[in-house]
């Protein structure tokens, strides 16, 4: 049998063991910041400096040399290189650990901390340091229009056509390190569960755990390399 198309969805849990906070864990991001203050277009219009400060701090944390891809990121990159069939890694994470591990068939559906966007000319480009309301756009030079290239609540996720096309064709859907609390990502399993194998790999049952054909619970750095070995042995 030909190798099925695989769609893998990841969330903040896959980067926890690399030292990055998740959102909903007790010491998570939403325990210290309100979504309404930092992760909506309304918040940015109301207080751009507060929102920029929130993302500047996360962008700076990502540059800490101690923050590196872990065994789960690396195993998924190996699967990307060696999988004979179609594959798409859809991450909700705005960190660049999948990219740094070497994943290529990768979509950041909620954007990237390492990119900035200009609201004046629409240019999107790599961004290393801090952004402020005074930061000029490298493309059009206008100041006051630069924002993090991330998807806020109430905004359309990125590359939904490419994601939906892969979901339409997928024979195996795997969800890793996500609480299943945010849509449309949390709805993907419902879209495919009647025609594809579905597997959850998470520290604890997610909100949609009952929708998966199989669920394995434990740390990503243990579950993901084992899953990749297994699936490559089966079809590799
Ligand atoms: C939209 C980027 C229209 C910014 C993020 C339907 C019903 C109800 C509400 C809605 C709905 N449709 C839309 C909504 C509104 C909203 C929504 O879902 N609200 C929720 C709160 C109810 N959705 C939106 O606004 C979205 N836009 O819908 O546009 C539309 C509709 C249809 C089709 C197209 C468009 C946009 C949402 C995107 C917001 N931006 N991030 C930033 O990063 O600051 S969301 C952010 O939170 C993440 O990206 C992620 O998506 C989400 C959830 O976080 P997780 O990654 O899952 O992390 P969490 O902490 O929650 O969980 C971690 C998990 O890991 C836990 O389960 C834990 O057990 C596990 N774990 C921990 N350690 C480990 C581990 N697992 C393994 N190993 C470990 N070591």
PDB file of C-alpha atoms and ligand atoms in Angstrom:
ATOM      1  CA  UNK A   1       0.000   0.000   0.000  1.00  0.00           C
ATOM      2  CA  UNK A   2       1.332   3.490  -0.932  1.00  0.00           C
ATOM      3  CA  UNK A   3       2.445   5.704   1.942  1.00  0.00           C
ATOM      4  CA  UNK A   4      -0.535   7.855   3.030  1.00  0.00           C
ATOM      5  CA  UNK A   5      -0.479  11.634   3.134  1.00  0.00           C
ATOM      6  CA  UNK A   6       0.343  12.665   6.696  1.00  0.00           C
ATOM      7  CA  UNK A   7      -0.844  15.897   8.323  1.00  0.00           C
ATOM      8  CA  UNK A   8       0.791  16.734  11.664  1.00  0.00           C
ATOM      9  CA  UNK A   9      -0.588  19.528  13.878  1.00  0.00           C
ATOM     10  CA  UNK A  10       1.653  20.858  16.657  1.00  0.00           C
ATOM     11  CA  UNK A  11       1.125  23.268  19.533  1.00  0.00           C
ATOM     12  CA  UNK A  12       3.085  24.880  22.345  1.00  0.00           C
ATOM     13  CA  UNK A  13       3.510  21.557  24.157  1.00  0.00           C
ATOM     14  CA  UNK A  14       6.126  20.380  21.625  1.00  0.00           C
ATOM     15  CA  UNK A  15       8.358  23.348  22.563  1.00  0.00           C
ATOM     16  CA  UNK A  16       7.864  23.032  26.347  1.00  0.00           C
ATOM     17  CA  UNK A  17      10.896  20.762  26.803  1.00  0.00           C
ATOM     18  CA  UNK A  18      12.991  23.288  24.857  1.00  0.00           C
ATOM     19  CA  UNK A  19      12.256  25.778  27.653  1.00  0.00           C
ATOM     20  CA  UNK A  20       9.429  27.811  26.048  1.00  0.00           C
ATOM     21  CA  UNK A  21       6.207  28.394  28.012  1.00  0.00           C
ATOM     22  CA  UNK A  22       2.903  27.029  26.790  1.00  0.00           C
ATOM     23  CA  UNK A  23      -0.278  29.130  27.014  1.00  0.00           C
ATOM     24  CA  UNK A  24      -2.521  27.243  29.382  1.00  0.00           C
ATOM     25  CA  UNK A  25      -0.109  25.504  31.784  1.00  0.00           C
ATOM     26  CA  UNK A  26      -0.198  26.913  35.379  1.00  0.00           C
ATOM     27  CA  UNK A  27       2.908  29.037  34.623  1.00  0.00           C
ATOM     28  CA  UNK A  28       1.744  29.567  31.036  1.00  0.00           C
ATOM     29  CA  UNK A  29       1.537  32.779  29.001  1.00  0.00           C
ATOM     30  CA  UNK A  30      -2.204  33.302  29.635  1.00  0.00           C
ATOM     31  CA  UNK A  31      -1.541  33.058  33.395  1.00  0.00           C
ATOM     32  CA  UNK A  32       0.490  36.260  33.133  1.00  0.00           C
ATOM     33  CA  UNK A  33      -1.220  38.154  30.294  1.00  0.00           C
ATOM     34  CA  UNK A  34      -4.871  38.623  29.237  1.00  0.00           C
ATOM     35  CA  UNK A  35      -5.601  37.668  25.594  1.00  0.00           C
ATOM     36  CA  UNK A  36      -7.728  40.840  25.315  1.00  0.00           C
ATOM     37  CA  UNK A  37      -4.683  42.999  26.243  1.00  0.00           C
ATOM     38  CA  UNK A  38      -2.020  41.490  23.978  1.00  0.00           C
ATOM     39  CA  UNK A  39      -3.362  39.118  21.272  1.00  0.00           C
ATOM     40  CA  UNK A  40      -6.243  40.865  19.442  1.00  0.00           C
ATOM     41  CA  UNK A  41      -6.266  43.604  16.744  1.00  0.00           C
ATOM     42  CA  UNK A  42      -8.332  45.724  19.157  1.00  0.00           C
ATOM     43  CA  UNK A  43      -5.568  45.480  21.789  1.00  0.00           C
ATOM     44  CA  UNK A  44      -2.976  46.594  19.207  1.00  0.00           C
ATOM     45  CA  UNK A  45      -5.116  49.589  18.194  1.00  0.00           C
ATOM     46  CA  UNK A  46      -5.654  50.502  21.867  1.00  0.00           C
ATOM     47  CA  UNK A  47      -2.072  50.127  23.148  1.00  0.00           C
ATOM     48  CA  UNK A  48       0.499  49.167  20.457  1.00  0.00           C
ATOM     49  CA  UNK A  49       3.452  49.660  22.825  1.00  0.00           C
ATOM     50  CA  UNK A  50       2.023  47.094  25.301  1.00  0.00           C
ATOM     51  CA  UNK A  51       1.445  44.554  22.522  1.00  0.00           C
ATOM     52  CA  UNK A  52       4.865  45.183  20.967  1.00  0.00           C
ATOM     53  CA  UNK A  53       6.455  44.740  24.418  1.00  0.00           C
ATOM     54  CA  UNK A  54       4.735  41.351  24.830  1.00  0.00           C
ATOM     55  CA  UNK A  55       6.029  40.045  21.502  1.00  0.00           C
ATOM     56  CA  UNK A  56       9.455  41.690  21.836  1.00  0.00           C
ATOM     57  CA  UNK A  57       9.962  39.736  25.084  1.00  0.00           C
ATOM     58  CA  UNK A  58       8.971  36.435  23.429  1.00  0.00           C
ATOM     59  CA  UNK A  59      11.149  37.187  20.386  1.00  0.00           C
ATOM     60  CA  UNK A  60      14.114  37.938  22.677  1.00  0.00           C
ATOM     61  CA  UNK A  61      13.502  34.705  24.651  1.00  0.00           C
ATOM     62  CA  UNK A  62      13.707  32.789  21.365  1.00  0.00           C
ATOM     63  CA  UNK A  63      17.204  34.182  20.789  1.00  0.00           C
ATOM     64  CA  UNK A  64      18.456  32.691  24.093  1.00  0.00           C
ATOM     65  CA  UNK A  65      21.158  30.126  23.035  1.00  0.00           C
ATOM     66  CA  UNK A  66      19.718  27.666  25.588  1.00  0.00           C
ATOM     67  CA  UNK A  67      16.460  27.508  23.579  1.00  0.00           C
ATOM     68  CA  UNK A  68      17.013  24.858  20.901  1.00  0.00           C
ATOM     69  CA  UNK A  69      14.937  22.304  18.949  1.00  0.00           C
ATOM     70  CA  UNK A  70      14.394  19.139  21.028  1.00  0.00           C
ATOM     71  CA  UNK A  71      14.179  15.445  20.085  1.00  0.00           C
ATOM     72  CA  UNK A  72      10.516  15.840  19.064  1.00  0.00           C
ATOM     73  CA  UNK A  73      11.265  18.682  16.616  1.00  0.00           C
ATOM     74  CA  UNK A  74      14.230  16.713  15.256  1.00  0.00           C
ATOM     75  CA  UNK A  75      12.236  13.497  14.804  1.00  0.00           C
ATOM     76  CA  UNK A  76       9.562  15.356  12.785  1.00  0.00           C
ATOM     77  CA  UNK A  77      12.277  16.912  10.600  1.00  0.00           C
ATOM     78  CA  UNK A  78      13.688  13.443   9.909  1.00  0.00           C
ATOM     79  CA  UNK A  79      10.177  12.213   9.025  1.00  0.00           C
ATOM     80  CA  UNK A  80       9.851  15.167   6.599  1.00  0.00           C
ATOM     81  CA  UNK A  81      13.129  14.219   4.834  1.00  0.00           C
ATOM     82  CA  UNK A  82      12.436  10.470   4.682  1.00  0.00           C
ATOM     83  CA  UNK A  83       8.640  10.209   4.165  1.00  0.00           C
ATOM     84  CA  UNK A  84       7.980   8.777   0.645  1.00  0.00           C
ATOM     85  CA  UNK A  85       4.420  10.168   0.549  1.00  0.00           C
ATOM     86  CA  UNK A  86       2.956  13.671   0.902  1.00  0.00           C
ATOM     87  CA  UNK A  87       3.308  15.324   4.301  1.00  0.00           C
ATOM     88  CA  UNK A  88       2.439  18.684   5.839  1.00  0.00           C
ATOM     89  CA  UNK A  89       3.511  19.884   9.280  1.00  0.00           C
ATOM     90  CA  UNK A  90       1.024  22.521  10.453  1.00  0.00           C
ATOM     91  CA  UNK A  91       2.221  24.366  13.544  1.00  0.00           C
ATOM     92  CA  UNK A  92       0.261  26.784  15.701  1.00  0.00           C
ATOM     93  CA  UNK A  93       3.586  27.853  17.220  1.00  0.00           C
ATOM     94  CA  UNK A  94       5.144  31.217  16.373  1.00  0.00           C
ATOM     95  CA  UNK A  95       8.598  29.997  17.472  1.00  0.00           C
ATOM     96  CA  UNK A  96      11.142  28.858  14.834  1.00  0.00           C
ATOM     97  CA  UNK A  97      12.157  25.532  16.393  1.00  0.00           C
ATOM     98  CA  UNK A  98      10.605  23.365  13.638  1.00  0.00           C
ATOM     99  CA  UNK A  99      12.422  25.460  11.021  1.00  0.00           C
ATOM    100  CA  UNK A 100      15.729  25.221  12.942  1.00  0.00           C
ATOM    101  CA  UNK A 101      15.298  21.423  13.258  1.00  0.00           C
ATOM    102  CA  UNK A 102      15.115  21.263   9.444  1.00  0.00           C
ATOM    103  CA  UNK A 103      11.397  20.749   8.730  1.00  0.00           C
ATOM    104  CA  UNK A 104      10.592  22.013   5.223  1.00  0.00           C
ATOM    105  CA  UNK A 105       7.027  20.926   4.406  1.00  0.00           C
ATOM    106  CA  UNK A 106       5.922  23.306   7.187  1.00  0.00           C
ATOM    107  CA  UNK A 107       3.157  25.902   7.635  1.00  0.00           C
ATOM    108  CA  UNK A 108       3.013  28.430  10.510  1.00  0.00           C
ATOM    109  CA  UNK A 109      -0.768  28.882  10.543  1.00  0.00           C
ATOM    110  CA  UNK A 110      -0.575  31.481  13.357  1.00  0.00           C
ATOM    111  CA  UNK A 111       2.451  33.338  12.013  1.00  0.00           C
ATOM    112  CA  UNK A 112       6.076  33.714  13.150  1.00  0.00           C
ATOM    113  CA  UNK A 113       7.783  35.777  15.868  1.00  0.00           C
ATOM    114  CA  UNK A 114      10.833  36.074  13.596  1.00  0.00           C
ATOM    115  CA  UNK A 115       8.823  38.038  10.981  1.00  0.00           C
ATOM    116  CA  UNK A 116       7.214  41.514  10.920  1.00  0.00           C
ATOM    117  CA  UNK A 117       4.509  42.965   8.689  1.00  0.00           C
ATOM    118  CA  UNK A 118       3.853  46.551   7.530  1.00  0.00           C
ATOM    119  CA  UNK A 119       0.209  47.630   7.679  1.00  0.00           C
ATOM    120  CA  UNK A 120       0.953  50.463   5.242  1.00  0.00           C
ATOM    121  CA  UNK A 121       2.477  48.532   2.303  1.00  0.00           C
ATOM    122  CA  UNK A 122       1.768  44.918   3.340  1.00  0.00           C
ATOM    123  CA  UNK A 123       5.428  43.856   3.200  1.00  0.00           C
ATOM    124  CA  UNK A 124       6.323  40.813   5.371  1.00  0.00           C
ATOM    125  CA  UNK A 125       9.973  40.141   6.200  1.00  0.00           C
ATOM    126  CA  UNK A 126      12.396  38.646   8.719  1.00  0.00           C
ATOM    127  CA  UNK A 127      12.724  40.572  11.976  1.00  0.00           C
ATOM    128  CA  UNK A 128      15.324  39.987  14.716  1.00  0.00           C
ATOM    129  CA  UNK A 129      15.110  42.740  17.418  1.00  0.00           C
ATOM    130  CA  UNK A 130      12.386  44.814  19.040  1.00  0.00           C
ATOM    131  CA  UNK A 131       9.491  46.495  17.232  1.00  0.00           C
ATOM    132  CA  UNK A 132       8.024  49.797  18.445  1.00  0.00           C
ATOM    133  CA  UNK A 133       5.303  52.184  17.195  1.00  0.00           C
ATOM    134  CA  UNK A 134       8.157  54.315  15.750  1.00  0.00           C
ATOM    135  CA  UNK A 135       9.868  51.490  13.835  1.00  0.00           C
ATOM    136  CA  UNK A 136      10.075  52.394  10.085  1.00  0.00           C
ATOM    137  CA  UNK A 137       9.145  49.755   7.492  1.00  0.00           C
ATOM    138  CA  UNK A 138      12.294  48.477   5.680  1.00  0.00           C
ATOM    139  CA  UNK A 139      10.262  48.357   2.420  1.00  0.00           C
ATOM    140  CA  UNK A 140       8.213  51.597   2.303  1.00  0.00           C
ATOM    141  CA  UNK A 141       9.911  53.575   5.100  1.00  0.00           C
ATOM    142  CA  UNK A 142       6.621  54.464   6.795  1.00  0.00           C
ATOM    143  CA  UNK A 143       6.702  54.489  10.613  1.00  0.00           C
ATOM    144  CA  UNK A 144       3.846  53.424  12.920  1.00  0.00           C
ATOM    145  CA  UNK A 145       2.589  50.533  10.758  1.00  0.00           C
ATOM    146  CA  UNK A 146       4.879  47.681  11.760  1.00  0.00           C
ATOM    147  CA  UNK A 147       3.331  44.745  13.663  1.00  0.00           C
ATOM    148  CA  UNK A 148       4.418  41.190  14.590  1.00  0.00           C
ATOM    149  CA  UNK A 149       3.564  38.761  11.739  1.00  0.00           C
ATOM    150  CA  UNK A 150       1.342  36.673  14.014  1.00  0.00           C
ATOM    151  CA  UNK A 151      -2.380  35.794  13.830  1.00  0.00           C
ATOM    152  CA  UNK A 152      -4.392  37.352  16.630  1.00  0.00           C
ATOM    153  CA  UNK A 153      -7.785  36.166  17.911  1.00  0.00           C
ATOM    154  CA  UNK A 154     -10.467  37.202  15.423  1.00  0.00           C
ATOM    155  CA  UNK A 155      -8.011  37.169  12.531  1.00  0.00           C
ATOM    156  CA  UNK A 156      -7.875  34.619   9.702  1.00  0.00           C
ATOM    157  CA  UNK A 157      -5.157  31.997  10.075  1.00  0.00           C
ATOM    158  CA  UNK A 158      -2.493  31.794   7.327  1.00  0.00           C
ATOM    159  CA  UNK A 159      -2.381  29.355   4.392  1.00  0.00           C
ATOM    160  CA  UNK A 160      -5.801  27.817   5.170  1.00  0.00           C
ATOM    161  CA  UNK A 161      -6.216  26.685   1.514  1.00  0.00           C
ATOM    162  CA  UNK A 162      -2.948  24.684   1.623  1.00  0.00           C
ATOM    163  CA  UNK A 163      -3.939  23.205   5.004  1.00  0.00           C
ATOM    164  CA  UNK A 164      -7.465  22.249   3.892  1.00  0.00           C
ATOM    165  CA  UNK A 165      -6.079  20.639   0.690  1.00  0.00           C
ATOM    166  CA  UNK A 166      -3.723  18.461   2.762  1.00  0.00           C
ATOM    167  CA  UNK A 167      -6.530  17.560   5.204  1.00  0.00           C
ATOM    168  CA  UNK A 168      -8.751  16.569   2.272  1.00  0.00           C
ATOM    169  CA  UNK A 169      -6.096  14.100   1.133  1.00  0.00           C
ATOM    170  CA  UNK A 170      -4.705  12.894   4.455  1.00  0.00           C
ATOM    171  CA  UNK A 171      -4.712   9.219   5.509  1.00  0.00           C
ATOM    172  CA  UNK A 172      -3.026   9.862   8.870  1.00  0.00           C
ATOM    173  CA  UNK A 173      -3.642  12.903  11.117  1.00  0.00           C
ATOM    174  CA  UNK A 174      -1.411  13.374  14.182  1.00  0.00           C
ATOM    175  CA  UNK A 175      -1.915  16.085  16.839  1.00  0.00           C
ATOM    176  CA  UNK A 176       1.056  16.849  19.130  1.00  0.00           C
ATOM    177  CA  UNK A 177       1.326  19.127  22.193  1.00  0.00           C
ATOM    178  CA  UNK A 178      -1.888  21.086  21.801  1.00  0.00           C
ATOM    179  CA  UNK A 179      -4.856  21.569  24.161  1.00  0.00           C
ATOM    180  CA  UNK A 180      -7.381  21.644  21.306  1.00  0.00           C
ATOM    181  CA  UNK A 181      -8.830  24.875  22.723  1.00  0.00           C
ATOM    182  CA  UNK A 182      -8.421  27.178  19.717  1.00  0.00           C
ATOM    183  CA  UNK A 183     -10.227  27.022  16.336  1.00  0.00           C
ATOM    184  CA  UNK A 184     -10.024  26.372  13.437  1.00  0.00           C
ATOM    185  CA  UNK A 185      -7.018  24.131  14.410  1.00  0.00           C
ATOM    186  CA  UNK A 186      -9.032  22.326  17.110  1.00  0.00           C
ATOM    187  CA  UNK A 187     -11.617  21.392  14.462  1.00  0.00           C
ATOM    188  CA  UNK A 188      -9.231  19.576  12.071  1.00  0.00           C
ATOM    189  CA  UNK A 189      -9.675  16.173  13.741  1.00  0.00           C
ATOM    190  CA  UNK A 190     -13.438  16.372  13.249  1.00  0.00           C
ATOM    191  CA  UNK A 191     -12.890  17.097   9.533  1.00  0.00           C
ATOM    192  CA  UNK A 192     -10.789  13.962   8.928  1.00  0.00           C
ATOM    193  CA  UNK A 193     -11.707  11.382  11.594  1.00  0.00           C
ATOM    194  CA  UNK A 194     -14.196   9.504   9.360  1.00  0.00           C
ATOM    195  CA  UNK A 195     -11.703   8.854   6.578  1.00  0.00           C
ATOM    196  CA  UNK A 196      -8.225   8.950   8.172  1.00  0.00           C
ATOM    197  CA  UNK A 197      -6.322   7.355  11.057  1.00  0.00           C
ATOM    198  CA  UNK A 198      -6.115   9.887  13.911  1.00  0.00           C
ATOM    199  CA  UNK A 199      -3.520   9.924  16.722  1.00  0.00           C
ATOM    200  CA  UNK A 200      -3.041  12.308  19.673  1.00  0.00           C
ATOM    201  CA  UNK A 201       0.415  12.607  21.302  1.00  0.00           C
ATOM    202  CA  UNK A 202       0.103  14.909  24.346  1.00  0.00           C
ATOM    203  CA  UNK A 203       1.206  15.174  27.979  1.00  0.00           C
ATOM    204  CA  UNK A 204      -2.464  14.832  29.048  1.00  0.00           C
ATOM    205  CA  UNK A 205      -5.808  14.344  27.276  1.00  0.00           C
ATOM    206  CA  UNK A 206      -6.679  17.444  25.200  1.00  0.00           C
ATOM    207  CA  UNK A 207     -10.205  18.921  24.941  1.00  0.00           C
ATOM    208  CA  UNK A 208     -10.761  16.816  21.776  1.00  0.00           C
ATOM    209  CA  UNK A 209      -8.978  13.659  22.949  1.00  0.00           C
ATOM    210  CA  UNK A 210     -12.178  11.563  22.622  1.00  0.00           C
ATOM    211  CA  UNK A 211     -12.326  12.348  18.909  1.00  0.00           C
ATOM    212  CA  UNK A 212      -9.040  10.563  18.133  1.00  0.00           C
ATOM    213  CA  UNK A 213      -8.796   6.898  17.107  1.00  0.00           C
ATOM    214  CA  UNK A 214      -5.776   6.543  19.424  1.00  0.00           C
ATOM    215  CA  UNK A 215      -4.228   8.758  22.119  1.00  0.00           C
ATOM    216  CA  UNK A 216      -0.841   8.324  23.784  1.00  0.00           C
ATOM    217  CA  UNK A 217      -0.010  10.530  26.760  1.00  0.00           C
ATOM    218  CA  UNK A 218       3.475  11.541  27.869  1.00  0.00           C
ATOM    219  CA  UNK A 219       6.280  14.000  27.016  1.00  0.00           C
ATOM    220  CA  UNK A 220       6.729  14.849  23.316  1.00  0.00           C
ATOM    221  CA  UNK A 221      10.470  14.094  23.384  1.00  0.00           C
ATOM    222  CA  UNK A 222       9.563  10.464  24.223  1.00  0.00           C
ATOM    223  CA  UNK A 223       6.349   9.928  22.227  1.00  0.00           C
ATOM    224  CA  UNK A 224       7.301  11.647  18.946  1.00  0.00           C
ATOM    225  CA  UNK A 225      10.625   9.873  18.165  1.00  0.00           C
ATOM    226  CA  UNK A 226       8.904   6.512  18.945  1.00  0.00           C
ATOM    227  CA  UNK A 227       5.997   7.422  16.621  1.00  0.00           C
ATOM    228  CA  UNK A 228       8.381   8.427  13.804  1.00  0.00           C
ATOM    229  CA  UNK A 229      10.386   5.185  14.091  1.00  0.00           C
ATOM    230  CA  UNK A 230       7.135   3.216  13.996  1.00  0.00           C
ATOM    231  CA  UNK A 231       5.624   4.986  10.979  1.00  0.00           C
ATOM    232  CA  UNK A 232       8.889   4.811   8.977  1.00  0.00           C
ATOM    233  CA  UNK A 233       9.173   1.085   9.794  1.00  0.00           C
ATOM    234  CA  UNK A 234       5.600   0.612   8.549  1.00  0.00           C
ATOM    235  CA  UNK A 235       5.844   2.606   5.307  1.00  0.00           C
ATOM    236  CA  UNK A 236       9.363   4.093   5.061  1.00  0.00           C
TER     237      UNK A 236
HETATM  238  C1  LIG B   1     -10.543  32.672  13.414  1.00  0.00           C
HETATM  239  C2  LIG B   1      -0.625  33.275  17.835  1.00  0.00           C
HETATM  240  C3  LIG B   1     -12.087  33.118  11.611  1.00  0.00           C
HETATM  241  C4  LIG B   1      -0.380  34.469  18.671  1.00  0.00           C
HETATM  242  C5  LIG B   1      -2.712  32.194  18.553  1.00  0.00           C
HETATM  243  C6  LIG B   1     -15.350  28.276  17.056  1.00  0.00           C
HETATM  244  C7  LIG B   1     -15.776  28.059  18.336  1.00  0.00           C
HETATM  245  C8  LIG B   1     -15.331  28.938  19.357  1.00  0.00           C
HETATM  246  C9  LIG B   1     -14.455  30.006  19.114  1.00  0.00           C
HETATM  247  C10 LIG B   1     -14.041  30.206  17.837  1.00  0.00           C
HETATM  248  C11 LIG B   1     -14.494  29.364  16.811  1.00  0.00           C
HETATM  249  N1  LIG B   1     -13.932  29.807  15.665  1.00  0.00           N
HETATM  250  C12 LIG B   1     -13.160  30.885  15.935  1.00  0.00           C
HETATM  251  C13 LIG B   1     -13.205  31.152  17.255  1.00  0.00           C
HETATM  252  C14 LIG B   1     -12.486  32.232  17.936  1.00  0.00           C
HETATM  253  C15 LIG B   1     -11.034  31.884  18.271  1.00  0.00           C
HETATM  254  C16 LIG B   1     -10.985  30.738  19.237  1.00  0.00           C
HETATM  255  O1  LIG B   1     -10.774  29.598  18.887  1.00  0.00           O
HETATM  256  N2  LIG B   1     -11.151  31.111  20.511  1.00  0.00           N
HETATM  257  C17 LIG B   1     -10.997  30.089  21.589  1.00  0.00           C
HETATM  258  C18 LIG B   1     -10.255  30.720  22.748  1.00  0.00           C
HETATM  259  C19 LIG B   1     -12.316  29.530  21.966  1.00  0.00           C
HETATM  260  N3  LIG B   1     -10.258  31.571  17.076  1.00  0.00           N
HETATM  261  C20 LIG B   1      -9.761  32.622  16.360  1.00  0.00           C
HETATM  262  O2  LIG B   1      -9.948  33.783  16.634  1.00  0.00           O
HETATM  263  C21 LIG B   1      -8.909  32.241  15.143  1.00  0.00           C
HETATM  264  N4  LIG B   1      -9.359  32.974  13.980  1.00  0.00           N
HETATM  265  O3  LIG B   1     -11.267  31.817  13.857  1.00  0.00           O
HETATM  266  O4  LIG B   1     -10.804  33.404  12.286  1.00  0.00           O
HETATM  267  C22 LIG B   1     -11.941  31.816  10.823  1.00  0.00           C
HETATM  268  C23 LIG B   1     -12.797  30.753  11.041  1.00  0.00           C
HETATM  269  C24 LIG B   1     -12.694  29.600  10.270  1.00  0.00           C
HETATM  270  C25 LIG B   1     -11.698  29.433   9.317  1.00  0.00           C
HETATM  271  C26 LIG B   1     -10.865  30.499   9.132  1.00  0.00           C
HETATM  272  C27 LIG B   1     -10.972  31.685   9.925  1.00  0.00           C
HETATM  273  C28 LIG B   1      -7.436  32.649  15.331  1.00  0.00           C
HETATM  274  C29 LIG B   1      -6.846  32.006  16.519  1.00  0.00           C
HETATM  275  C30 LIG B   1      -5.320  32.230  16.552  1.00  0.00           C
HETATM  276  C31 LIG B   1      -4.894  33.052  17.741  1.00  0.00           C
HETATM  277  N5  LIG B   1      -3.436  33.063  17.852  1.00  0.00           N
HETATM  278  N6  LIG B   1      -1.339  32.242  18.580  1.00  0.00           N
HETATM  279  C32 LIG B   1       0.552  34.184  19.832  1.00  0.00           C
HETATM  280  O5  LIG B   1       1.214  33.136  19.843  1.00  0.00           O
HETATM  281  O6  LIG B   1       0.634  35.073  20.692  1.00  0.00           O
HETATM  282  S1  LIG B   1      -3.559  30.948  19.409  1.00  0.00           S
HETATM  283  C33 LIG B   1      -2.411  30.145  20.476  1.00  0.00           C
HETATM  284  O7  LIG B   1      -3.186  29.415  21.408  1.00  0.00           O
HETATM  285  C34 LIG B   1      -1.571  29.068  19.832  1.00  0.00           C
HETATM  286  O8  LIG B   1      -1.075  29.423  18.588  1.00  0.00           O
HETATM  287  C35 LIG B   1      -2.539  27.897  19.738  1.00  0.00           C
HETATM  288  O9  LIG B   1      -3.258  27.940  18.568  1.00  0.00           O
HETATM  289  C36 LIG B   1      -3.526  28.165  20.833  1.00  0.00           C
HETATM  290  C37 LIG B   1      -3.592  27.063  21.826  1.00  0.00           C
HETATM  291  O10 LIG B   1      -2.401  26.865  22.365  1.00  0.00           O
HETATM  292  P1  LIG B   1      -1.656  25.421  22.363  1.00  0.00           P
HETATM  293  O11 LIG B   1      -0.566  25.520  21.361  1.00  0.00           O
HETATM  294  O12 LIG B   1      -2.609  24.305  22.239  1.00  0.00           O
HETATM  295  O13 LIG B   1      -1.034  25.508  23.816  1.00  0.00           O
HETATM  296  P2  LIG B   1      -1.777  25.253  25.217  1.00  0.00           P
HETATM  297  O14 LIG B   1      -0.923  25.885  26.241  1.00  0.00           O
HETATM  298  O15 LIG B   1      -3.218  25.616  25.144  1.00  0.00           O
HETATM  299  O16 LIG B   1      -1.705  23.653  25.356  1.00  0.00           O
HETATM  300  C38 LIG B   1      -0.440  23.024  25.430  1.00  0.00           C
HETATM  301  C39 LIG B   1      -0.707  21.521  25.431  1.00  0.00           C
HETATM  302  O17 LIG B   1       0.545  20.846  25.403  1.00  0.00           O
HETATM  303  C40 LIG B   1      -1.475  21.045  26.668  1.00  0.00           C
HETATM  304  O18 LIG B   1      -2.507  20.162  26.263  1.00  0.00           O
HETATM  305  C41 LIG B   1      -0.404  20.293  27.479  1.00  0.00           C
HETATM  306  O19 LIG B   1      -0.933  19.168  28.128  1.00  0.00           O
HETATM  307  C42 LIG B   1       0.555  19.840  26.379  1.00  0.00           C
HETATM  308  N7  LIG B   1       1.952  19.701  26.846  1.00  0.00           N
HETATM  309  C43 LIG B   1       2.614  20.480  27.750  1.00  0.00           C
HETATM  310  N8  LIG B   1       3.888  20.051  27.871  1.00  0.00           N
HETATM  311  C44 LIG B   1       4.047  18.988  27.010  1.00  0.00           C
HETATM  312  C45 LIG B   1       2.801  18.779  26.337  1.00  0.00           C
HETATM  313  N9  LIG B   1       2.608  17.801  25.435  1.00  0.00           N
HETATM  314  C46 LIG B   1       3.682  16.983  25.168  1.00  0.00           C
HETATM  315  N10 LIG B   1       4.912  17.137  25.756  1.00  0.00           N
HETATM  316  C47 LIG B   1       5.127  18.103  26.686  1.00  0.00           C
HETATM  317  N11 LIG B   1       6.317  18.216  27.278  1.00  0.00           N
END
